[in-house]
Coordinates of C-alpha atoms in Angstrom, one line a residue:
Y1 CA 10.0 -4.8 7.2
N2 CA 12.2 -1.3 7.3
A3 CA 12.8 -1.6 4.0
A4 CA 9.1 -2.6 3.0
R5 CA 8.1 1.3 4.3
S6 CA 10.1 3.1 2.0
F7 CA 7.8 1.7 -0.5
L8 CA 4.5 1.7 1.0
P9 CA 3.3 5.2 -1.1
E10 CA 4.2 3.9 -4.0
I11 CA 1.4 0.8 -3.4
A12 CA -1.0 3.3 -1.9
A13 CA -0.5 4.6 -4.6
L14 CA -1.3 1.7 -7.6
A15 CA -3.8 0.5 -5.4
A16 CA -5.8 3.9 -4.5
N17 CA -9.6 2.9 -5.2
S18 CA -12.5 4.9 -2.9
P19 CA -11.6 8.2 -4.1
Y20 CA -15.9 8.8 -2.8
F21 CA -17.0 9.3 0.5
D22 CA -20.6 9.7 1.7
G23 CA -21.8 10.1 -1.7
A24 CA -19.5 12.8 -2.8
D25 CA -16.4 13.1 -5.0
S26 CA -14.3 13.6 -1.4
G27 CA -11.5 15.1 -3.6
L28 CA -8.6 12.3 -2.7
A29 CA -7.7 8.7 -4.5
S30 CA -8.0 6.9 -1.4
S31 CA -10.4 8.3 1.4
R32 CA -9.9 5.0 3.3
L33 CA -6.3 5.5 3.9
K34 CA -7.3 9.1 5.5
L35 CA -10.0 8.5 7.5
T36 CA -7.8 5.6 9.6
E37 CA -5.4 7.3 10.1
E38 CA -8.3 9.2 13.1
L39 CA -7.6 5.7 15.0
P40 CA -4.7 5.5 16.9
R41 CA -0.9 3.6 15.5
A42 CA -2.2 4.7 11.8
G43 CA -0.6 4.9 9.2
I44 CA 3.5 5.0 8.2
P45 CA 5.1 2.8 11.0
P46 CA 8.6 3.2 12.8
A47 CA 11.2 1.3 11.8
F48 CA 13.0 -0.5 14.7
G49 CA 16.6 -1.7 15.1
S50 CA 16.4 -5.1 16.0
W51 CA 12.4 -7.8 16.9
Q52 CA 13.4 -6.9 20.5
E53 CA 12.8 -3.6 20.4
L54 CA 9.4 -4.4 18.7
A55 CA 8.6 -7.2 21.2
A56 CA 9.4 -4.4 23.8
F57 CA 7.5 -1.6 22.5
V58 CA 4.4 -3.8 22.8
A59 CA 5.2 -5.4 26.3
W60 CA 5.3 -2.1 27.2
G61 CA 1.7 -1.0 25.6
S62 CA 0.0 -4.4 26.7
G63 CA 1.5 -3.4 30.2
A64 CA 0.5 -0.3 30.1
G65 CA -3.3 -1.3 29.0
L66 CA -2.0 0.7 26.6
F67 CA -3.1 -1.9 22.9
P68 CA -3.7 -5.9 23.9
D69 CA -1.0 -7.4 21.2
L70 CA 0.5 -6.9 18.4
T71 CA -2.5 -6.9 16.7
Y72 CA -3.4 -3.7 17.3
L73 CA -1.0 -2.5 15.7
W74 CA -2.6 -0.6 12.6
W75 CA 0.2 0.4 10.9
D76 CA -0.1 0.6 7.2
L77 CA 3.2 -2.7 7.4
R78 CA 3.2 -4.6 10.9
P79 CA 4.3 -8.2 11.4
R80 CA 3.1 -11.4 11.5
P81 CA 5.4 -13.6 13.7
E82 CA 2.8 -16.2 14.2
Y83 CA 2.6 -16.5 10.4
G84 CA 6.2 -15.7 9.8
T85 CA 4.9 -13.1 7.2
L86 CA 5.0 -8.9 6.9
E87 CA 1.3 -7.3 6.4
F88 CA 0.7 -5.1 4.0
R89 CA -2.3 -3.2 5.5
I90 CA -2.1 0.0 3.3
A91 CA -4.0 -0.8 -0.3
D92 CA -7.7 -0.3 -0.8
T93 CA -9.8 -3.2 -1.6
Q94 CA -9.9 -4.2 -5.1
T95 CA -13.3 -3.8 -7.4
S96 CA -11.7 -7.3 -8.8
P97 CA -10.3 -10.9 -8.3
E98 CA -7.2 -9.9 -10.3
D99 CA -6.8 -6.0 -9.3
A100 CA -6.2 -7.9 -6.0
A101 CA -4.2 -10.3 -7.2
A102 CA -2.1 -7.8 -8.9
I103 CA -1.6 -6.1 -5.9
A104 CA -0.9 -8.4 -3.6
A105 CA 1.6 -9.8 -5.9
V106 CA 3.1 -6.2 -6.1
C107 CA 3.7 -7.0 -2.1
Q108 CA 5.1 -10.7 -2.8
S109 CA 7.5 -10.5 -5.0
L110 CA 8.6 -7.1 -3.2
V111 CA 9.3 -8.7 0.0
V112 CA 11.1 -11.6 -1.5
S113 CA 13.5 -9.0 -3.6
L114 CA 14.0 -7.0 -0.4
G115 CA 15.3 -10.0 1.5
A116 CA 17.3 -11.4 -1.9
R117 CA 19.1 -7.9 -1.2
R118 CA 20.1 -8.7 1.8
R119 CA 21.2 -12.2 1.8
A120 CA 23.8 -10.5 -0.8
G121 CA 25.1 -8.5 1.8
E122 CA 23.4 -4.8 0.9
E123 CA 22.6 -2.9 3.6
L124 CA 19.1 -2.0 3.5
P125 CA 17.7 1.9 4.0
A126 CA 15.4 2.6 6.9
H127 CA 13.8 5.6 5.7
Q128 CA 12.6 8.3 8.8
S129 CA 8.4 8.4 8.8
H130 CA 8.3 11.6 9.1
T131 CA 9.6 11.6 5.8
L132 CA 7.7 8.7 3.9
N133 CA 4.3 9.9 5.7
E134 CA 4.7 13.1 2.9
N135 CA 4.6 9.9 0.2
R136 CA 2.1 9.1 1.3
W137 CA 0.1 12.6 1.8
V138 CA 0.7 12.4 -2.6
A139 CA -0.6 8.5 -3.4
V140 CA -4.1 9.2 -0.7
R141 CA -4.6 12.6 -2.6
D142 CA -3.6 11.9 -6.2
G143 CA -2.9 8.2 -7.1
V144 CA -0.9 7.1 -9.8
D145 CA -1.4 11.0 -10.8
G146 CA 1.3 12.1 -7.9
I147 CA 4.6 13.5 -7.9
L148 CA 6.7 11.6 -5.6
A149 CA 9.9 12.8 -3.9
D150 CA 12.6 10.4 -3.7
P151 CA 13.3 9.0 -0.1
D152 CA 17.0 9.4 -0.8
T153 CA 17.8 12.4 -2.9
G154 CA 14.3 14.3 -2.2
M155 CA 13.9 14.6 -6.2
A156 CA 10.6 15.3 -7.3
E157 CA 9.4 12.3 -10.3
P158 CA 6.1 11.5 -11.6
A159 CA 4.1 8.3 -9.2
R160 CA 3.7 5.9 -12.8
D161 CA 7.5 6.3 -13.5
R162 CA 8.8 5.4 -9.4
I163 CA 6.7 2.5 -9.6
G164 CA 6.7 1.1 -13.6
R165 CA 10.6 1.4 -12.5
L166 CA 9.6 -0.9 -9.5
L167 CA 7.1 -3.7 -11.5
L168 CA 10.1 -4.3 -13.9
E169 CA 12.8 -4.8 -10.9
L170 CA 9.7 -7.2 -9.4
E171 CA 9.5 -9.3 -12.5
P172 CA 12.3 -11.4 -11.8
H173 CA 10.9 -12.3 -8.4
A174 CA 8.0 -12.6 -9.7
S175 CA 9.1 -15.4 -12.1
E176 CA 10.0 -17.1 -9.0
L177 CA 7.1 -16.8 -7.0
G178 CA 5.0 -17.8 -10.4
C179 CA 2.2 -14.8 -10.0
C180 CA 4.1 -13.4 -13.5
E181 CA 0.7 -12.9 -14.7
E182 CA -0.9 -11.4 -11.1
L183 CA 2.3 -8.3 -11.8
A184 CA 1.3 -8.3 -15.1
H185 CA -1.7 -6.9 -14.5
A186 CA -0.3 -4.1 -12.1
W187 CA 1.0 -2.5 -14.7
R188 CA -3.2 -2.3 -16.5
L189 CA -3.6 -0.4 -13.0
L190 CA -1.1 1.8 -13.1
T191 CA -2.6 2.8 -16.8
E192 CA -5.7 3.6 -15.4
N193 CA -6.3 1.9 -11.4
G194 CA -8.9 1.8 -10.2
A195 CA -9.7 5.2 -8.9
C196 CA -9.0 6.6 -11.9
R197 CA -11.9 4.3 -13.3
Q198 CA -14.0 5.0 -10.8
R199 CA -14.6 8.2 -11.1
A200 CA -15.2 7.7 -16.0
V201 CA -17.6 6.6 -14.4
A202 CA -19.2 8.6 -12.2
A203 CA -18.3 11.2 -14.8
R204 CA -20.9 9.6 -17.2
R205 CA -23.3 7.4 -15.6
G206 CA -23.6 10.0 -11.9
V207 CA -22.7 7.9 -8.4
R208 CA -25.5 6.2 -8.8
G209 CA -24.5 4.8 -11.9
L210 CA -20.9 4.1 -10.2
L211 CA -22.6 2.1 -7.1
E212 CA -24.1 -0.3 -9.6
W213 CA -21.4 -0.2 -11.9
L214 CA -18.8 -1.8 -8.8
A215 CA -21.6 -4.0 -7.3
D216 CA -21.7 -5.4 -11.4
E217 CA -17.9 -5.5 -11.6
T218 CA -17.4 -7.2 -8.3
E219 CA -19.8 -9.8 -8.6
Q220 CA -18.7 -11.0 -12.3
P221 CA -17.1 -14.5 -11.2
S222 CA -12.7 -13.8 -12.1

């Protein structure tokens, strides 16, 4: 969980698919992520030193009547102990099942990759939330066209380069999981994700034409 937080901006950029809001171009690749920042307990989650530390926070919040339980932690990523998994909440809804499966394959392969590294004895980094939030903002604004900063070195790098390198690293784990085809589709999103496609359609057909296109694309069988 702590280490997966570092990759949330890359996932947000790849999955950005809400450039329009209230009938106009918002200027963002993902207006949804910007809107959800208004919710409490939203955005990049904090790192926790132990499971007990997370449980203590939930007990503190529920005991004070601030929120009922862990499901009210609306962060971009949260543990789900009842399912024994991590819930990635940062991705926009995708236009097609193939796009959705690609994002799911990235998240699933990433968790398996991090688990393998941890079992091999590697100490995984837990970067600070304010550092990751800087990259998150770039992903929200620019999507795959943005420039992200390495959380360790601060070196600026095109989002497409960082995401492309991540996809290559995840390929062996996708093979293990049986989702190679789905992960391969992520390369198409890296070239032109949902936000890019929506703007291209709107440039040709206008916003009304975009709505019609989205409806047609979503209704197509997988």
